[in-house]
XYZ file of C-alpha atoms in Angstrom:
234
model
C 11.600 -64.295 14.791
C 9.678 -61.085 14.200
C 10.835 -59.064 11.182
C 12.971 -55.975 11.111
C 10.642 -53.266 9.838
C 12.163 -50.622 7.591
C 10.031 -47.496 7.587
C 10.512 -45.912 4.172
C 10.000 -42.155 4.458
C 10.820 -41.055 0.924
C 12.874 -41.693 -2.199
C 16.417 -40.858 -3.160
C 17.396 -39.348 -6.522
C 16.408 -41.256 -9.708
C 20.017 -41.759 -10.829
C 20.812 -43.537 -7.571
C 17.653 -45.653 -7.686
C 18.551 -46.811 -11.205
C 22.040 -47.950 -10.195
C 21.859 -48.805 -6.506
C 18.197 -49.027 -5.475
C 16.370 -46.848 -2.966
C 16.885 -46.110 0.738
C 15.237 -49.347 1.861
C 17.488 -51.365 -0.472
C 20.634 -49.785 0.945
C 19.469 -50.496 4.489
C 18.499 -54.089 3.666
C 21.927 -54.775 2.180
C 23.637 -53.137 5.127
C 21.882 -55.368 7.648
C 23.871 -58.265 6.215
C 21.637 -60.998 7.564
C 21.307 -64.352 5.820
C 17.659 -64.894 4.903
C 16.569 -61.835 6.863
C 12.934 -61.251 7.652
C 12.533 -57.662 6.535
C 9.233 -55.831 6.260
C 9.201 -52.633 4.172
C 6.527 -50.112 5.165
C 5.956 -46.887 3.230
C 5.142 -44.289 5.882
C 3.383 -42.072 3.344
C 0.877 -44.692 2.190
C 0.964 -47.890 4.282
C -0.519 -48.521 7.728
C 2.178 -48.636 10.378
C 2.467 -52.056 12.039
C 1.447 -52.762 15.603
C 4.433 -52.938 17.985
C 3.627 -56.611 18.620
C 4.462 -57.306 14.950
C 7.875 -55.609 15.036
C 11.143 -57.236 16.093
C 13.108 -54.064 15.465
C 12.636 -50.972 13.310
C 14.722 -48.619 11.199
C 13.365 -45.254 10.046
C 15.027 -44.204 6.791
C 16.242 -40.890 5.508
C 14.014 -38.650 3.410
C 13.995 -35.518 1.282
C 11.034 -34.291 3.347
C 11.455 -31.963 6.304
C 10.365 -32.963 9.794
C 9.338 -29.354 10.427
C 6.691 -29.510 7.678
C 4.534 -31.521 10.117
C 3.023 -33.616 7.339
C 0.149 -35.851 8.426
C 2.031 -39.069 7.722
C 5.084 -37.794 9.598
C 3.033 -36.825 12.652
C 1.517 -40.322 12.595
C 5.039 -41.734 12.411
C 6.036 -39.688 15.455
C 3.139 -41.171 17.430
C 4.109 -44.660 16.265
C 7.705 -44.011 17.319
C 6.576 -43.208 20.862
C 4.841 -46.586 21.034
C 7.871 -48.466 19.729
C 10.080 -46.830 22.362
C 7.496 -47.425 25.091
C 7.513 -51.144 24.247
C 11.352 -51.149 24.264
C 11.560 -52.446 20.700
C 15.006 -51.798 19.153
C 14.794 -48.684 16.983
C 17.281 -46.890 14.738
C 16.574 -43.571 13.041
C 18.785 -42.474 10.150
C 19.073 -38.741 9.315
C 15.379 -37.831 8.859
C 14.565 -40.814 11.087
C 16.993 -39.514 13.720
C 15.100 -36.225 13.665
C 11.692 -37.942 13.816
C 12.701 -39.783 16.986
C 14.063 -36.614 18.575
C 10.933 -34.581 17.801
C 8.589 -37.379 18.885
C 10.292 -37.577 22.263
C 10.306 -33.846 22.980
C 13.361 -32.542 21.147
C 13.561 -29.662 18.682
C 14.350 -30.021 14.966
C 15.088 -27.132 12.616
C 17.404 -26.024 9.842
C 21.022 -25.967 10.923
C 21.941 -22.346 11.714
C 25.030 -22.415 9.480
C 24.309 -24.491 6.368
C 23.838 -27.996 5.087
C 26.390 -30.670 5.996
C 27.478 -32.840 3.096
C 30.290 -35.209 2.182
C 32.465 -37.703 4.008
C 33.256 -36.277 7.435
C 34.784 -37.444 10.693
C 32.777 -37.835 13.880
C 33.958 -38.224 17.457
C 32.455 -40.771 19.826
C 31.881 -39.525 23.360
C 32.619 -41.409 26.625
C 28.922 -42.340 26.757
C 29.647 -44.881 23.993
C 31.871 -47.005 26.222
C 28.952 -49.123 27.413
C 26.522 -48.421 24.592
C 25.260 -51.674 23.008
C 25.447 -50.279 19.464
C 28.680 -48.267 19.545
C 30.796 -50.195 22.060
C 34.230 -51.159 20.728
C 34.278 -48.776 17.767
C 37.212 -46.372 17.287
C 36.957 -43.007 18.991
C 36.874 -41.281 15.610
C 35.742 -42.524 12.211
C 34.405 -41.281 8.886
C 30.714 -41.130 7.979
C 28.608 -40.051 5.001
C 26.444 -36.982 5.602
C 23.865 -35.047 3.589
C 21.362 -32.989 5.577
C 20.172 -29.420 6.078
C 18.015 -29.954 9.173
C 19.374 -31.050 12.542
C 18.332 -31.915 16.055
C 18.786 -28.473 17.592
C 17.742 -29.610 21.071
C 17.752 -33.197 22.282
C 14.815 -34.796 24.096
C 15.095 -34.560 27.898
C 16.174 -38.184 28.421
C 18.485 -38.517 25.411
C 22.177 -39.338 25.813
C 24.560 -37.829 23.253
C 26.859 -40.466 21.761
C 28.711 -38.704 18.941
C 29.488 -35.227 17.634
C 31.703 -33.259 15.294
C 32.627 -29.592 14.946
C 29.586 -28.854 12.777
C 26.929 -30.961 14.474
C 26.854 -31.573 18.255
C 24.215 -34.318 18.013
C 25.543 -36.785 15.443
C 24.139 -39.693 17.456
C 22.036 -40.202 20.559
C 20.272 -42.930 22.496
C 16.974 -42.883 24.351
C 16.374 -45.612 26.909
C 18.275 -48.823 26.362
C 17.688 -49.487 22.654
C 16.455 -46.490 20.631
C 19.125 -44.694 18.607
C 19.274 -41.778 16.221
C 22.201 -41.118 13.870
C 22.383 -37.959 11.786
C 24.786 -39.629 9.359
C 24.073 -42.385 6.826
C 25.483 -45.832 7.702
C 23.555 -47.274 4.747
C 25.205 -44.988 2.172
C 28.349 -45.591 0.143
C 30.725 -43.337 -1.765
C 28.540 -43.405 -4.878
C 25.580 -42.101 -2.873
C 27.552 -39.238 -1.363
C 28.961 -38.283 -4.758
C 25.453 -38.267 -6.232
C 24.110 -36.054 -3.437
C 26.863 -33.507 -3.984
C 26.090 -33.467 -7.723
C 22.327 -33.260 -7.273
C 22.605 -30.518 -4.646
C 25.347 -28.596 -6.417
C 23.596 -25.215 -6.206
C 23.069 -25.633 -2.461
C 26.655 -26.800 -2.044
C 27.987 -23.711 -3.803
C 25.609 -21.410 -1.915
C 27.083 -22.776 1.320
C 30.556 -21.822 0.027
C 31.775 -25.395 -0.235
C 34.224 -26.327 -2.988
C 32.624 -29.262 -4.819
C 35.933 -30.643 -6.061
C 37.305 -30.653 -2.541
C 34.211 -32.512 -1.320
C 34.624 -35.076 -4.105
C 38.288 -35.601 -3.189
C 37.373 -36.251 0.450
C 34.856 -39.002 -0.326
C 35.838 -42.441 0.923
C 34.116 -45.582 2.103
C 33.031 -45.644 5.751
C 33.307 -49.205 7.091
C 32.878 -48.396 10.785
C 29.762 -46.386 10.069
C 28.425 -49.149 7.810
C 28.994 -51.717 10.559
C 26.296 -50.079 12.677
C 23.538 -51.698 10.611
C 24.882 -55.209 11.198
C 25.434 -54.352 14.842
C 21.829 -53.207 15.112
C 20.561 -56.416 13.499
C 22.543 -58.460 16.026
C 20.748 -56.703 18.895
C 17.354 -57.978 17.734
C-alpha cells in the first residue's frame, strides 16, 4: 500500500508543540490506522513526491497566508493540480483547503468581516448525501475553527458541502475524491483554547468575548471522524 502523505505547511504555537505535538502529529493520530504508512513532507524545504508515490495526501494548516504567494506555496499549488489530475485522494485542512481552491481557480483572501475562531456549528448541505467522505454524518455538528483567510470564490467545478452563517464554504469537493475543509478535524479542545489565548489581541479586536469563546469549547467527534473516514477511502 502506498503511504498517506501529510504535507506539512507550517508549525503551530510552541506551547502546543510541547504538549501535543505539531500539525502533522495531530493528523497522524486522527487517521487512527494500525501501523499506518505515513510520509511527512515539509512543503517549505522538502521535495514534493511524485503522484505515483502517493496513496493519498493531506495538506495541513499553517500560519502562512495563501495570498502571500510564497515560492514553496506556489509549488504546492502546482503539485496539487497533479494530485487531482491523477485522482489521488486529497484532503486540505484550513490553509490546505485554501491551497486547493486557489490551485484549481478559486479566490482566497481575508474574510471581509473578521477571523473565525472557537468551536462552532456547521451545516451539511444536500450535496453531502452521496459524498464519500461526509455521507451518513448528522446534518449539523460542531467543529474547531481558527482562520482569518477564506475561500471567497470557489473553483468552477467545486461542489459546496458545508457552510455556516459566517463562512459559506466550510467544505467543498472537486471531482470524486479531493476535499477542502476550512475547519480543523485534527484539532481538539486544547488546541482551540491555545489559539484563542495566543491570538487574544486579534480576538478582542474582532469584538469577541474571550470568556464566552472559552465556555463554548467542546470536543468535536463528528469532525474528528473525517480523518478516519478519509483514511478508509485510500
